[in-house]
Amino acid sequence: MNSSEENAVSGMSAGRSAMRMGPAELVQAAAMARRFYLEGKSKIQIAEEFGVSRFKVARVLETALERDLVRIEIRVPAELDAERSDALRARYGLRHAVVVESPAEAEESPDPENLGEVAADLLGELVAEGDVLGLAWGRSTIHMAAALDRLPPCTVVQLTGVYDAGTAERGSVEAVRRAAQVSGGDAHPIYAPMLLPDVATAAALRSQTGIARAFEYFDKVTVACVSIGSWEAGISTVHDMLTEEERAHYASLGVEAEMSAHLFDVEGRRVGRDLGERCITVEADRLRRIPEVVAIAGGQRKSGAIDAVLRSGLVTSLVTDTAAADALMTTGPAPRPALDRADPDGL
């Protein structure tokens, strides 16, 4: 047999060997895979146990995957979209992004209620014992608080006044109480409207004992939960509280979004700062110093507002839905990472 024939036979043997593993190889591969994937042992530990090199272990584990001896499945609950979540997190430089499947019948509606349920679970992960949790006004944060079923012991403080003082018991005050009840910690609600008629009235309310006590906790907040509103009727509570003339004035400044009575243009810059002086709300500079700020907002109609707020750098994490996520992934150039929380406009 000449050399070319020998090479051909050798190649055929190698091919058969690559296609088929013998019983001993199969048993060894299965044992190594069990040690690595189920028992959490390192390749070095496995190599020592079986008396082979760690490179041999790596080859065996790779072969086990190729031969379908090992199947790796990544599963998340059906309502969570892991691929969109990771893409959105990377695009905006967020610490956490959780994308929930949009209800088929309500893709155009803002803030589906299931966002609150997922946000409640996320807060259960993020809040640690001894933290101070801040809750801002918003329908989505109210839904979140209603869905809470676990929180470690923590203090809960209200970050904004309420949309309507007459509905405080059913709104953000109740959300604060609910969160404190679940955690077993102290509650610091704010019994005051979010928007006041003038700066002097707002200043007077801030000096009242109960409200001042809540404000004292703002610098201690470690995790905050906020809502985002588009600058249009029915989707921003602040927009709805203003007169037609005031709405037109702020619209002329290029307002795209509102969060906790702070207004932002499409680039994420704050505009209309005078409005904040009339509001009972956490100041933007204090909000920026909070280590974890979770925004809850969804729906395609809110995508522009969400994009604007994320570009501001005030938010570190987002809970949204697939309708908003798809729109966000196609908006303009990728923004500066949110975790780079340098102030773009002198806050």
Short mmCIF file of C-alpha atoms in Angstrom, two decimals:
data_model
loop_
_atom_site.label_atom_id
_atom_site.label_comp_id
_atom_site.label_asym_id
_atom_site.label_seq_id
_atom_site.Cartn_x
_atom_site.Cartn_y
_atom_site.Cartn_z
CA MET A 1 0.00 0.00 0.00
CA ASN A 2 1.50 3.29 -1.05
CA SER A 3 1.55 6.48 1.02
CA SER A 4 -1.46 8.03 -0.70
CA GLU A 5 -3.53 4.90 -0.02
CA GLU A 6 -2.41 4.88 3.60
CA ASN A 7 -3.44 8.52 3.96
CA ALA A 8 -6.84 7.78 2.48
CA VAL A 9 -7.43 4.88 4.89
CA SER A 10 -6.21 7.02 7.78
CA GLY A 11 -8.61 9.80 6.77
CA MET A 12 -11.53 7.36 6.58
CA SER A 13 -10.69 6.01 10.03
CA ALA A 14 -10.47 9.51 11.47
CA GLY A 15 -13.81 10.38 9.92
CA ARG A 16 -15.46 7.29 11.41
CA SER A 17 -13.87 8.11 14.78
CA ALA A 18 -15.17 11.66 14.64
CA MET A 19 -18.66 10.48 13.79
CA ARG A 20 -18.92 7.82 16.47
CA MET A 21 -17.89 7.52 20.11
CA GLY A 22 -17.23 4.15 21.69
CA PRO A 23 -18.95 3.02 24.92
CA ALA A 24 -16.00 4.00 27.12
CA GLU A 25 -15.78 7.42 25.53
CA LEU A 26 -19.52 7.94 25.92
CA VAL A 27 -19.48 6.95 29.59
CA GLN A 28 -16.48 9.18 30.29
CA ALA A 29 -17.96 12.13 28.43
CA ALA A 30 -21.26 11.75 30.31
CA ALA A 31 -19.45 11.58 33.64
CA MET A 32 -17.33 14.63 32.91
CA ALA A 33 -20.36 16.57 31.67
CA ARG A 34 -22.24 15.70 34.86
CA ARG A 35 -19.36 16.93 37.00
CA PHE A 36 -19.05 20.17 35.02
CA TYR A 37 -22.66 21.17 34.28
CA LEU A 38 -24.57 19.69 37.23
CA GLU A 39 -22.05 19.52 40.07
CA GLY A 40 -20.23 22.75 39.22
CA LYS A 41 -16.73 21.27 39.29
CA SER A 42 -13.94 23.03 37.41
CA LYS A 43 -12.11 21.50 34.45
CA ILE A 44 -8.97 21.24 36.58
CA GLN A 45 -10.84 19.28 39.27
CA ILE A 46 -12.30 16.95 36.66
CA ALA A 47 -8.91 16.45 35.07
CA GLU A 48 -7.41 15.45 38.43
CA GLU A 49 -10.24 13.02 39.12
CA PHE A 50 -9.96 11.26 35.74
CA GLY A 51 -6.18 11.49 35.44
CA VAL A 52 -6.16 13.47 32.21
CA SER A 53 -5.17 16.98 31.19
CA ARG A 54 -7.62 19.87 31.49
CA PHE A 55 -7.28 20.31 27.72
CA LYS A 56 -8.59 16.76 27.29
CA VAL A 57 -11.51 17.62 29.57
CA ALA A 58 -12.28 20.72 27.47
CA ARG A 59 -12.24 18.61 24.27
CA VAL A 60 -14.51 15.98 25.80
CA LEU A 61 -17.02 18.58 27.00
CA GLU A 62 -17.02 20.20 23.57
CA THR A 63 -17.58 16.81 21.94
CA ALA A 64 -20.41 16.07 24.38
CA LEU A 65 -22.17 19.21 23.16
CA GLU A 66 -21.54 18.35 19.51
CA ARG A 67 -22.82 14.78 19.95
CA ASP A 68 -25.94 16.02 21.73
CA LEU A 69 -25.01 14.26 24.97
CA VAL A 70 -25.53 17.61 26.66
CA ARG A 71 -28.30 20.02 25.80
CA ILE A 72 -28.17 23.51 27.24
CA GLU A 73 -31.49 25.33 27.38
CA ILE A 74 -31.91 28.91 28.50
CA ARG A 75 -35.46 29.39 29.67
CA VAL A 76 -37.22 32.42 31.04
CA PRO A 77 -40.94 32.79 31.74
CA ALA A 78 -42.92 33.07 28.52
CA GLU A 79 -43.89 36.70 29.16
CA LEU A 80 -40.24 37.83 29.38
CA ASP A 81 -38.29 38.52 26.20
CA ALA A 82 -34.65 37.80 27.07
CA GLU A 83 -33.23 38.74 23.66
CA ARG A 84 -34.90 42.16 23.53
CA SER A 85 -34.03 42.76 27.18
CA ASP A 86 -30.35 42.21 26.59
CA ALA A 87 -30.31 44.26 23.38
CA LEU A 88 -32.05 47.18 25.09
CA ARG A 89 -29.74 47.02 28.10
CA ALA A 90 -26.69 47.13 25.84
CA ARG A 91 -28.02 49.94 23.63
CA TYR A 92 -28.70 52.32 26.52
CA GLY A 93 -25.97 51.11 28.88
CA LEU A 94 -28.54 50.19 31.52
CA ARG A 95 -27.86 48.12 34.59
CA HIS A 96 -31.07 46.14 34.10
CA ALA A 97 -33.61 46.05 31.26
CA VAL A 98 -36.61 43.75 31.46
CA VAL A 99 -38.88 43.51 28.42
CA VAL A 100 -42.32 41.99 28.85
CA GLU A 101 -44.48 40.65 26.06
CA SER A 102 -47.07 43.27 25.07
CA PRO A 103 -50.69 42.13 25.41
CA ALA A 104 -51.91 41.37 21.88
CA GLU A 105 -55.04 43.41 22.35
CA ALA A 106 -53.32 46.45 23.87
CA GLU A 107 -50.05 47.04 22.00
CA GLU A 108 -50.91 50.71 21.49
CA SER A 109 -51.85 51.28 25.13
CA PRO A 110 -49.29 52.85 27.46
CA ASP A 111 -48.04 50.98 30.52
CA PRO A 112 -49.76 47.57 30.40
CA GLU A 113 -50.58 46.43 33.93
CA ASN A 114 -48.29 43.39 33.69
CA LEU A 115 -45.33 45.79 33.77
CA GLY A 116 -46.15 46.51 37.39
CA GLU A 117 -46.10 42.83 38.27
CA VAL A 118 -42.68 42.31 36.69
CA ALA A 119 -41.35 45.52 38.28
CA ALA A 120 -42.53 44.26 41.67
CA ASP A 121 -40.47 41.10 41.19
CA LEU A 122 -37.47 43.18 40.08
CA LEU A 123 -37.65 45.36 43.19
CA GLY A 124 -37.77 42.18 45.24
CA GLU A 125 -34.35 41.39 43.74
CA LEU A 126 -32.83 44.86 43.93
CA VAL A 127 -33.87 46.05 47.40
CA ALA A 128 -31.71 44.84 50.26
CA GLU A 129 -32.34 44.95 53.99
CA GLY A 130 -31.81 48.45 55.35
CA ASP A 131 -32.29 50.17 52.00
CA VAL A 132 -34.49 53.22 51.52
CA LEU A 133 -36.99 52.72 48.69
CA GLY A 134 -38.40 55.80 46.98
CA LEU A 135 -41.66 55.71 45.03
CA ALA A 136 -42.72 58.48 42.66
CA TRP A 137 -46.26 59.15 41.49
CA GLY A 138 -47.45 57.20 38.46
CA ARG A 139 -50.06 54.65 37.44
CA SER A 140 -47.34 52.10 36.74
CA THR A 141 -45.76 52.50 40.18
CA ILE A 142 -49.19 52.13 41.77
CA HIS A 143 -49.70 48.86 39.84
CA MET A 144 -46.23 47.78 40.94
CA ALA A 145 -46.94 48.43 44.61
CA ALA A 146 -50.22 46.52 44.41
CA ALA A 147 -48.34 43.51 43.01
CA LEU A 148 -45.59 43.48 45.68
CA ASP A 149 -45.47 40.28 47.69
CA ARG A 150 -41.89 40.34 48.97
CA LEU A 151 -39.45 43.01 50.09
CA PRO A 152 -36.71 42.84 52.70
CA PRO A 153 -37.06 45.19 55.68
CA CYS A 154 -36.61 48.72 54.33
CA THR A 155 -37.86 52.28 54.73
CA VAL A 156 -40.25 53.51 52.03
CA VAL A 157 -40.54 57.19 51.13
CA GLN A 158 -42.75 59.02 48.67
CA LEU A 159 -40.75 61.03 46.12
CA THR A 160 -43.51 63.24 44.72
CA GLY A 161 -46.82 64.73 45.66
CA VAL A 162 -49.98 63.20 44.25
CA TYR A 163 -51.92 63.87 41.06
CA ASP A 164 -55.02 64.76 43.04
CA ALA A 165 -54.95 65.19 46.81
CA GLY A 166 -58.52 63.84 46.91
CA THR A 167 -57.33 60.46 45.56
CA ALA A 168 -54.25 60.16 47.79
CA GLU A 169 -55.58 57.14 49.66
CA ARG A 170 -55.90 55.23 46.37
CA GLY A 171 -52.74 56.56 44.74
CA SER A 172 -49.11 57.02 45.61
CA VAL A 173 -49.74 57.39 49.35
CA GLU A 174 -51.35 53.96 49.34
CA ALA A 175 -48.48 52.63 47.21
CA VAL A 176 -45.99 53.78 49.86
CA ARG A 177 -48.06 52.24 52.62
CA ARG A 178 -48.40 48.99 50.71
CA ALA A 179 -44.65 48.69 50.10
CA ALA A 180 -43.91 49.46 53.75
CA GLN A 181 -46.46 46.87 54.85
CA VAL A 182 -44.83 44.18 52.68
CA SER A 183 -41.34 45.09 53.89
CA GLY A 184 -42.27 45.67 57.51
CA GLY A 185 -40.46 49.02 57.42
CA ASP A 186 -41.43 52.63 58.07
CA ALA A 187 -43.52 54.62 55.58
CA HIS A 188 -43.05 58.31 54.83
CA PRO A 189 -45.92 59.46 52.59
CA ILE A 190 -46.50 62.97 51.27
CA TYR A 191 -50.03 64.32 51.70
CA ALA A 192 -49.80 67.12 49.16
CA PRO A 193 -50.55 67.76 45.48
CA MET A 194 -47.67 67.37 43.06
CA LEU A 195 -48.35 70.69 41.31
CA LEU A 196 -49.07 73.96 43.14
CA PRO A 197 -50.36 77.24 41.68
CA ASP A 198 -47.17 79.17 42.44
CA VAL A 199 -43.63 78.90 43.80
CA ALA A 200 -44.48 80.44 47.17
CA THR A 201 -47.22 77.90 47.93
CA ALA A 202 -44.93 75.03 46.97
CA ALA A 203 -42.16 76.36 49.22
CA ALA A 204 -44.58 76.74 52.14
CA LEU A 205 -45.76 73.15 51.77
CA ARG A 206 -42.22 71.81 51.63
CA SER A 207 -41.56 73.36 55.04
CA GLN A 208 -44.50 71.58 56.68
CA THR A 209 -43.36 68.97 59.19
CA GLY A 210 -44.59 65.79 57.49
CA ILE A 211 -43.43 66.79 54.02
CA ALA A 212 -40.10 68.10 55.30
CA ARG A 213 -39.53 64.78 57.07
CA ALA A 214 -40.07 62.89 53.83
CA PHE A 215 -37.71 65.25 51.99
CA GLU A 216 -35.02 64.52 54.57
CA TYR A 217 -34.99 60.92 53.35
CA PHE A 218 -34.40 61.83 49.70
CA ASP A 219 -30.61 61.83 50.10
CA LYS A 220 -30.83 58.39 51.75
CA VAL A 221 -32.79 56.69 48.97
CA THR A 222 -30.88 53.74 47.53
CA VAL A 223 -33.51 52.39 45.10
CA ALA A 224 -36.16 54.50 43.39
CA CYS A 225 -39.09 53.57 41.21
CA VAL A 226 -40.42 56.16 38.74
CA SER A 227 -42.86 56.48 35.86
CA ILE A 228 -42.40 58.18 32.48
CA GLY A 229 -45.04 60.22 30.66
CA SER A 230 -45.27 61.44 27.08
CA TRP A 231 -46.15 65.10 26.65
CA GLU A 232 -49.74 64.51 25.62
CA ALA A 233 -53.16 64.32 27.21
CA GLY A 234 -53.90 61.20 29.21
CA ILE A 235 -50.29 59.96 29.19
CA SER A 236 -48.66 62.56 31.43
CA THR A 237 -50.36 63.51 34.67
CA VAL A 238 -48.35 66.74 34.83
CA HIS A 239 -49.52 67.66 31.32
CA ASP A 240 -53.11 67.08 32.41
CA MET A 241 -52.73 69.26 35.51
CA LEU A 242 -51.64 72.34 33.55
CA THR A 243 -53.73 74.94 31.78
CA GLU A 244 -53.91 75.00 27.97
CA GLU A 245 -51.68 78.06 27.94
CA GLU A 246 -49.07 76.38 30.14
CA ARG A 247 -49.12 73.22 28.02
CA ALA A 248 -48.52 75.25 24.89
CA HIS A 249 -45.67 77.13 26.56
CA TYR A 250 -43.81 73.97 27.57
CA ALA A 251 -44.53 72.33 24.23
CA SER A 252 -42.84 75.30 22.57
CA LEU A 253 -39.70 74.44 24.54
CA GLY A 254 -39.59 71.05 22.85
CA VAL A 255 -40.86 68.88 25.71
CA GLU A 256 -40.89 65.21 24.75
CA ALA A 257 -41.17 63.55 28.14
CA GLU A 258 -41.99 64.07 31.78
CA MET A 259 -40.73 62.16 34.80
CA SER A 260 -41.55 63.15 38.36
CA ALA A 261 -42.50 66.67 37.13
CA HIS A 262 -39.16 67.11 35.34
CA LEU A 263 -39.39 67.84 31.62
CA PHE A 264 -37.02 66.56 28.90
CA ASP A 265 -36.52 67.25 25.22
CA VAL A 266 -35.76 64.56 22.63
CA GLU A 267 -32.04 64.64 23.48
CA GLY A 268 -32.69 64.06 27.18
CA ARG A 269 -31.92 67.65 28.20
CA ARG A 270 -34.03 69.20 30.94
CA VAL A 271 -36.25 72.06 29.84
CA GLY A 272 -38.90 74.15 31.60
CA ARG A 273 -37.13 73.99 34.93
CA ASP A 274 -39.41 76.64 36.40
CA LEU A 275 -42.16 74.01 36.55
CA GLY A 276 -40.21 72.06 39.15
CA GLU A 277 -40.21 75.05 41.47
CA ARG A 278 -44.00 74.77 41.69
CA CYS A 279 -43.94 71.04 42.35
CA ILE A 280 -43.58 68.79 45.35
CA THR A 281 -41.04 66.34 43.94
CA VAL A 282 -37.54 64.96 44.34
CA GLU A 283 -35.03 67.30 42.74
CA ALA A 284 -33.24 66.07 39.62
CA ASP A 285 -29.78 66.32 41.20
CA ARG A 286 -30.93 64.17 44.11
CA LEU A 287 -32.51 61.68 41.72
CA ARG A 288 -29.22 61.46 39.84
CA ARG A 289 -27.38 60.52 43.05
CA ILE A 290 -29.65 57.55 43.77
CA PRO A 291 -27.67 54.36 42.99
CA GLU A 292 -30.58 52.51 41.36
CA VAL A 293 -33.45 54.28 39.56
CA VAL A 294 -35.95 51.91 37.95
CA ALA A 295 -38.35 53.36 35.38
CA ILE A 296 -41.58 51.55 34.49
CA ALA A 297 -43.04 52.56 31.14
CA GLY A 298 -44.29 50.81 28.03
CA GLY A 299 -46.37 51.03 24.89
CA GLN A 300 -45.35 52.27 21.47
CA ARG A 301 -46.91 55.69 22.17
CA LYS A 302 -44.43 56.21 25.01
CA SER A 303 -41.32 55.07 23.17
CA GLY A 304 -40.17 58.61 22.33
CA ALA A 305 -40.59 59.71 25.93
CA ILE A 306 -38.77 56.64 27.25
CA ASP A 307 -35.90 57.29 24.84
CA ALA A 308 -35.65 60.92 25.99
CA VAL A 309 -35.57 60.02 29.70
CA LEU A 310 -33.03 57.24 29.17
CA ARG A 311 -30.80 59.73 27.32
CA SER A 312 -30.91 62.03 30.37
CA GLY A 313 -28.86 59.53 32.38
CA LEU A 314 -31.20 59.77 35.37
CA VAL A 315 -32.46 56.19 35.00
CA THR A 316 -30.31 53.09 35.53
CA SER A 317 -32.88 50.34 34.85
CA LEU A 318 -36.05 49.92 32.81
CA VAL A 319 -39.10 47.68 32.79
CA THR A 320 -40.95 47.96 29.49
CA ASP A 321 -42.80 45.92 26.87
CA THR A 322 -42.02 44.58 23.42
CA ALA A 323 -43.95 47.33 21.63
CA ALA A 324 -41.83 50.05 23.23
CA ALA A 325 -38.62 48.02 22.99
CA ASP A 326 -38.96 47.51 19.24
CA ALA A 327 -39.46 51.23 18.73
CA LEU A 328 -36.55 52.10 21.03
CA MET A 329 -34.17 49.85 19.12
CA THR A 330 -34.79 51.82 15.93
CA THR A 331 -34.52 55.37 17.28
CA GLY A 332 -31.58 57.45 16.04
CA PRO A 333 -27.97 56.97 17.11
CA ALA A 334 -27.28 54.96 20.24
CA PRO A 335 -27.20 57.27 23.28
CA ARG A 336 -24.48 57.76 25.85
CA PRO A 337 -24.60 54.90 28.40
CA ALA A 338 -27.00 55.68 31.25
CA LEU A 339 -24.54 54.45 33.86
CA ASP A 340 -22.20 57.25 32.87
CA ARG A 341 -24.20 59.63 35.03
CA ALA A 342 -22.24 62.78 34.35
CA ASP A 343 -24.54 65.77 34.04
CA PRO A 344 -25.04 66.85 30.42
CA ASP A 345 -26.61 70.20 31.24
CA GLY A 346 -25.41 71.43 34.59
CA LEU A 347 -27.91 69.84 36.96
#
